[in-house]
């Protein structure tokens, strides 16, 4: 009789979590295995979406590795309210040839008794369902298999990252079942994309915000990319509006994502155009470096209540960028030079660079000073508890740019 496979869930709180991630990626053939996820995703994002890493062992030997991703199902919108089981896609990497995917799934389910794990082989051939709809003259829809590969190429072009930091192509397949994907086409070319992962749970909402909201089944919007030649033409907005529509169709009330607080175009889109808010700040969230992130990658965690009156009104009639004088906010930093941590005004303004990407390329020391100053301000003021501030909008004063919090 064969010795049973034992599944062990790795713990993100473990002191050696980053080392465990790198050891597993190396075991699976990274950086030369295109089915392996980027290190920063496995370290930070997978736990945030309610996912898990599973190590499978037999007789003390590692015989496989699995990644559990929250999976969409016909009951996704109500499964938590009804206290039914959680459904995962088990992304299986078999290291011993005589193991079946079903055997690994059964072992994983024993480690998560209230769950169901659907086995999935990322190296197999999978089905893609291309869709197409025209919005404001742009052809948009879910990607074909070739377009899924084009997402990787466009991501590499935009951020200048190595192939080890690109996402696997198969995640956009219908078989994977854990991702909402959308591309924008110009002729036969993919010129923009947006994808996000289904998510179990998340950070609590501020007091009084959660009435009638499904807090437990969410979408984590992960990567939005627009070809450099098309920036400023509203393509990113179209992708986010489409994402909100698809989230509502999936019974999702909350879309989360992270954003660099110092990227002004992103802030104008997220807070001014979309009506998202931010009450969580994570300094030094990612360790990676690329052409757009040359200093520690601090992030705001954004919350987008896609069914709220605020968001629905904003999408119909964008609030845009306000003039600082009309925002009624007290400025709490003079760029990177002065920081005020004593303000108790009803509304504050946090200055950010007009062009953060260019600043990082021009002067690394100045960029580091900006990051340090704004990290201090954001960590002090932003939060969801009484006395904290929530970022709700953006403002300008001539060439100077601000996040506005209240």
XYZ file of C-alpha atoms in Angstrom:
406
model
C 0.000 0.000 0.000
C 1.369 3.411 -0.984
C 2.230 5.853 1.773
C -0.312 8.700 1.687
C 0.680 12.150 0.561
C 0.777 14.723 3.365
C -0.088 18.346 2.586
C 1.408 21.169 4.662
C 0.251 24.771 4.356
C 3.189 27.168 4.469
C 2.692 30.095 6.844
C 3.271 33.675 5.610
C 3.980 34.786 9.192
C 7.028 32.518 9.387
C 10.306 34.464 9.725
C 11.779 32.562 6.778
C 8.741 33.069 4.493
C 10.738 34.917 1.782
C 13.384 32.195 1.831
C 10.713 29.489 1.561
C 9.238 31.238 -1.474
C 12.588 31.412 -3.238
C 13.375 27.785 -2.393
C 10.056 26.661 -3.880
C 10.472 28.783 -6.997
C 13.950 27.343 -7.516
C 12.585 23.827 -7.008
C 9.999 24.527 -9.728
C 12.591 25.794 -12.196
C 12.359 29.566 -11.816
C 13.403 31.802 -13.460
C 13.164 29.523 -16.504
C 9.686 28.096 -15.895
C 7.011 30.430 -17.358
C 4.245 28.761 -15.308
C 5.771 29.974 -12.019
C 4.450 33.204 -10.498
C 6.700 36.180 -9.695
C 8.302 36.181 -6.268
C 6.606 39.388 -5.101
C 3.176 37.980 -5.955
C 3.707 34.780 -3.987
C 5.201 36.610 -1.013
C 2.687 39.435 -0.703
C -0.385 39.103 -2.919
C -1.301 35.413 -2.683
C -1.814 35.597 1.110
C -3.742 38.868 0.696
C -6.302 37.223 -1.596
C -6.824 34.310 0.779
C -4.608 31.932 -1.157
C -2.172 29.350 0.178
C 1.011 27.541 -0.760
C 0.935 23.790 -0.145
C 3.953 21.520 0.124
C 3.209 17.871 -0.625
C 5.420 15.210 0.944
C 5.609 11.439 0.948
C 8.003 9.600 3.259
C 9.571 12.937 4.173
C 10.354 13.848 0.558
C 8.790 16.775 -1.283
C 6.826 15.296 -4.181
C 4.841 18.337 -5.278
C 3.924 21.960 -4.676
C 0.497 23.511 -4.995
C -0.900 27.023 -5.010
C -4.489 27.469 -3.845
C -6.325 30.343 -5.524
C -9.874 31.451 -4.616
C -12.022 30.299 -7.497
C -15.192 31.698 -9.025
C -18.212 29.434 -8.849
C -21.932 29.668 -9.385
C -22.252 30.328 -5.656
C -19.422 32.849 -5.308
C -21.606 35.826 -4.473
C -23.370 34.091 -1.590
C -21.018 31.387 -0.416
C -19.759 33.293 2.609
C -23.154 34.607 3.621
C -24.488 31.051 3.443
C -21.410 29.637 5.269
C -20.812 27.117 2.514
C -17.408 25.727 1.592
C -14.671 27.753 -0.039
C -13.696 26.681 -3.549
C -10.080 26.857 -4.730
C -8.184 26.108 -7.881
C -5.200 23.988 -6.838
C -2.398 24.913 -9.199
C -0.324 21.711 -9.102
C 3.370 21.270 -9.831
C 4.135 17.541 -9.613
C 7.745 16.664 -8.820
C 7.262 12.881 -8.781
C 5.829 11.301 -11.900
C 3.544 8.704 -10.318
C 1.364 11.249 -8.488
C -2.059 12.188 -9.804
C -3.530 15.670 -9.531
C -6.565 14.180 -7.789
C -4.322 12.682 -5.108
C -2.810 16.102 -4.434
C -6.240 17.739 -4.340
C -7.475 15.205 -1.780
C -4.418 15.848 0.390
C -4.942 19.618 0.149
C -8.577 19.277 1.168
C -7.538 17.325 4.265
C -5.461 20.333 5.333
C -8.415 22.688 4.691
C -11.456 20.644 5.762
C -14.057 23.299 4.916
C -12.812 23.696 1.361
C -12.967 22.147 -2.065
C -9.830 22.045 -4.221
C -10.166 21.662 -7.983
C -6.877 20.318 -9.413
C -5.284 22.220 -12.275
C -2.113 21.566 -14.272
C -0.600 24.866 -15.487
C 1.507 23.061 -18.103
C -1.493 21.418 -19.788
C -3.409 22.811 -22.765
C -6.283 25.015 -21.612
C -9.351 26.644 -23.103
C -9.573 30.386 -23.694
C -12.789 32.194 -24.565
C -12.195 35.373 -26.536
C -14.934 37.984 -26.253
C -15.349 41.289 -28.035
C -17.373 44.434 -27.450
C -16.788 47.943 -28.781
C -16.735 50.759 -26.214
C -16.024 54.333 -27.315
C -14.431 52.993 -30.475
C -12.171 50.488 -28.697
C -12.474 46.714 -29.121
C -12.407 45.202 -25.617
C -12.876 41.718 -24.234
C -11.444 38.605 -22.643
C -8.226 37.442 -24.333
C -7.594 34.551 -26.697
C -4.583 32.343 -26.039
C -2.437 34.471 -28.364
C -3.656 37.658 -26.706
C -2.865 36.193 -23.286
C 0.723 35.755 -24.479
C 0.653 39.345 -25.746
C -0.196 40.512 -22.214
C 3.174 39.162 -21.058
C 4.980 40.942 -23.874
C 3.239 44.245 -23.182
C 3.905 43.978 -19.458
C 7.610 43.488 -20.188
C 7.659 46.486 -22.541
C 5.885 48.824 -20.103
C 7.829 48.011 -16.932
C 11.094 46.768 -18.401
C 11.091 43.721 -16.117
C 12.735 40.342 -16.574
C 10.667 37.361 -17.693
C 10.826 36.071 -14.104
C 8.559 38.969 -13.077
C 5.889 38.274 -15.705
C 2.637 36.459 -14.990
C 1.910 33.038 -16.503
C -0.174 33.074 -19.678
C -2.502 30.263 -18.598
C -4.073 32.287 -15.766
C -6.307 33.973 -18.369
C -7.832 30.644 -19.400
C -11.385 29.705 -18.492
C -10.072 26.514 -16.868
C -8.055 28.402 -14.247
C -11.209 30.180 -13.079
C -9.550 32.603 -10.657
C -8.917 35.705 -12.769
C -10.960 38.414 -14.453
C -9.060 39.529 -17.576
C -9.723 42.241 -20.131
C -7.687 43.464 -23.096
C -8.016 46.429 -25.428
C -7.253 45.821 -29.096
C -6.120 48.071 -31.900
C -6.444 46.043 -35.071
C -4.850 42.707 -34.238
C -2.655 44.094 -31.479
C -3.218 44.097 -27.712
C -2.544 47.677 -26.615
C -3.792 47.554 -23.018
C -4.823 45.011 -20.414
C -6.205 44.658 -16.916
C -6.506 41.564 -14.775
C -7.370 40.776 -11.180
C -7.748 37.769 -8.887
C -10.799 36.657 -6.952
C -10.267 37.203 -3.258
C -11.531 35.706 0.011
C -11.900 38.361 2.702
C -9.723 41.409 3.142
C -9.070 44.352 5.395
C -12.104 45.499 7.425
C -13.999 48.530 6.227
C -14.236 51.612 8.457
C -17.030 51.540 11.022
C -20.461 52.024 9.486
C -19.370 51.297 5.909
C -20.242 47.633 5.613
C -24.028 47.561 5.865
C -25.424 45.460 3.019
C -21.955 44.824 1.560
C -20.463 41.406 0.886
C -17.079 41.886 2.558
C -15.862 38.331 2.036
C -15.956 37.812 -1.741
C -13.881 40.467 -3.506
C -11.672 41.131 -6.501
C -7.998 42.062 -6.151
C -7.132 44.103 -9.232
C -3.509 43.224 -9.908
C -2.008 44.739 -13.080
C -3.222 47.461 -15.449
C -1.001 48.261 -18.421
C -1.440 50.660 -21.331
C 0.909 50.900 -24.306
C 3.032 54.052 -23.868
C 1.735 55.514 -27.139
C -1.869 55.417 -25.869
C -1.505 56.950 -22.427
C -3.738 59.910 -21.704
C -6.502 58.734 -24.048
C -8.841 57.310 -21.422
C -8.044 53.653 -22.074
C -7.242 52.921 -18.425
C -10.568 54.425 -17.380
C -12.453 52.236 -19.854
C -10.725 49.149 -18.471
C -11.600 50.033 -14.878
C -15.229 50.793 -15.736
C -15.449 47.436 -17.483
C -13.863 45.774 -14.459
C -16.529 47.282 -12.198
C -19.274 45.983 -14.487
C -17.858 42.446 -14.462
C -17.365 42.566 -10.695
C -21.026 43.446 -10.186
C -22.031 40.579 -12.467
C -19.991 38.236 -10.244
C -21.766 39.464 -7.105
C -18.753 41.469 -5.944
C -19.163 44.726 -3.997
C -15.509 45.457 -3.228
C -12.569 45.729 -5.611
C -9.167 46.220 -3.975
C -5.818 47.083 -5.458
C -2.549 48.704 -4.480
C -1.012 51.808 -5.994
C 2.130 53.834 -5.535
C 0.944 56.971 -3.695
C 3.443 59.121 -5.598
C 2.197 58.384 -9.122
C 0.057 61.430 -9.928
C -1.684 60.067 -13.081
C -2.747 56.981 -11.122
C -3.987 59.096 -8.217
C -6.018 61.303 -10.565
C -7.612 58.193 -12.093
C -8.189 56.269 -8.869
C -9.523 59.041 -6.653
C -10.680 61.699 -9.105
C -12.235 59.633 -11.865
C -13.177 56.301 -10.253
C -14.147 57.332 -6.727
C -11.883 54.849 -4.942
C -10.677 55.590 -1.414
C -7.598 54.583 0.589
C -7.383 54.009 4.330
C -4.481 51.525 4.377
C -0.837 52.371 3.743
C 1.983 49.820 3.498
C 5.535 51.249 3.430
C 8.089 49.189 1.512
C 5.444 46.680 0.452
C 7.483 45.179 -2.398
C 11.203 44.518 -2.609
C 11.361 44.507 -6.415
C 12.984 47.172 -8.586
C 12.153 48.085 -12.183
C 12.128 51.126 -14.454
C 9.104 52.599 -12.667
C 10.186 51.563 -9.149
C 13.782 52.559 -8.393
C 13.264 53.186 -4.666
C 11.378 51.159 -2.000
C 7.915 50.334 -3.341
C 5.483 51.727 -0.774
C 1.808 51.294 -1.576
C -1.654 52.553 -0.753
C -4.262 49.796 -0.523
C -7.329 51.085 -2.351
C -10.956 50.174 -1.794
C -13.496 50.588 -4.583
C -17.103 50.062 -3.527
C -18.424 49.434 -7.013
C -22.097 49.337 -6.016
C -21.975 52.441 -3.806
C -23.772 55.648 -4.717
C -20.445 57.505 -4.542
C -18.825 55.309 -7.198
C -21.886 55.062 -9.440
C -22.258 58.855 -9.406
C -18.523 59.352 -10.037
C -18.541 57.041 -13.045
C -21.490 58.922 -14.528
C -20.127 62.393 -13.762
C -16.414 62.282 -12.915
C -15.288 64.480 -10.039
C -11.888 64.997 -11.610
C -9.122 67.105 -10.098
C -10.069 69.950 -7.782
C -8.239 73.213 -7.270
C -6.410 73.106 -3.941
C -7.906 76.417 -2.829
C -11.392 74.986 -3.246
C -10.593 71.703 -1.514
C -10.476 73.299 1.928
C -7.460 71.216 2.913
C -4.407 72.041 5.017
C -1.109 71.048 3.368
C 0.987 68.849 5.675
C 4.216 68.658 3.684
C 6.279 70.924 1.489
C 7.372 68.297 -0.985
C 10.217 66.353 0.577
C 11.499 69.329 2.580
C 9.004 69.866 5.404
C 6.623 67.513 7.188
C 3.898 68.546 9.652
C 2.620 65.746 11.890
C 0.569 68.011 14.186
C -2.358 68.888 11.915
C -5.893 68.142 13.144
C -7.846 69.921 10.396
C -10.955 68.219 8.963
C -9.190 67.823 5.626
C -5.489 67.556 4.765
C -3.494 67.677 1.527
C -0.372 65.588 0.966
C 1.914 66.849 -1.789
C 3.274 64.282 -4.251
C 5.574 64.726 -7.279
C 4.110 65.791 -10.598
C 6.169 63.154 -12.438
C 7.397 60.450 -10.090
C 8.819 58.168 -12.789
C 10.926 60.968 -14.303
C 12.076 62.112 -10.862
C 13.386 58.636 -10.033
C 15.341 58.559 -13.288
C 16.752 62.081 -12.842
C 17.781 62.038 -9.174
C 17.685 58.924 -7.053
C 18.591 60.861 -3.902
C 15.732 63.318 -4.418
C 13.345 60.438 -5.098
C 14.448 58.745 -1.881
C 13.819 61.990 0.021
C 10.306 62.234 -1.420
C 9.600 58.609 -0.520
C 10.876 59.056 3.022
C 8.868 62.242 3.631
C 5.609 60.939 2.203
C 6.007 57.562 3.928
C 6.229 59.458 7.216
C 3.135 61.541 6.463
C 1.019 58.665 5.166
C 1.955 56.317 8.016
C 1.029 59.014 10.540
C -2.281 60.228 9.117
C -3.876 57.483 7.014
C -6.027 54.768 8.596
C -9.546 53.571 9.311
C -9.681 54.258 13.047
C -11.165 57.377 14.701
C -8.699 60.234 14.350
C -7.221 58.870 11.114
C -7.776 60.248 7.623
C -9.062 58.540 4.472
C -7.808 59.626 1.037
C -10.864 60.515 -1.045
C -9.787 62.926 -3.796
C -6.957 64.816 -5.489
C -6.167 68.489 -6.040
C -3.689 70.772 -7.798
C -2.210 74.200 -7.237
C -0.684 75.187 -10.570
C 2.067 72.564 -11.090
C 1.873 71.091 -7.587
C -0.117 67.889 -7.002
C -1.880 66.657 -3.868
C -3.710 63.727 -2.343
C -6.666 65.003 -0.302
C -7.742 63.119 2.834
C -10.534 63.702 5.309
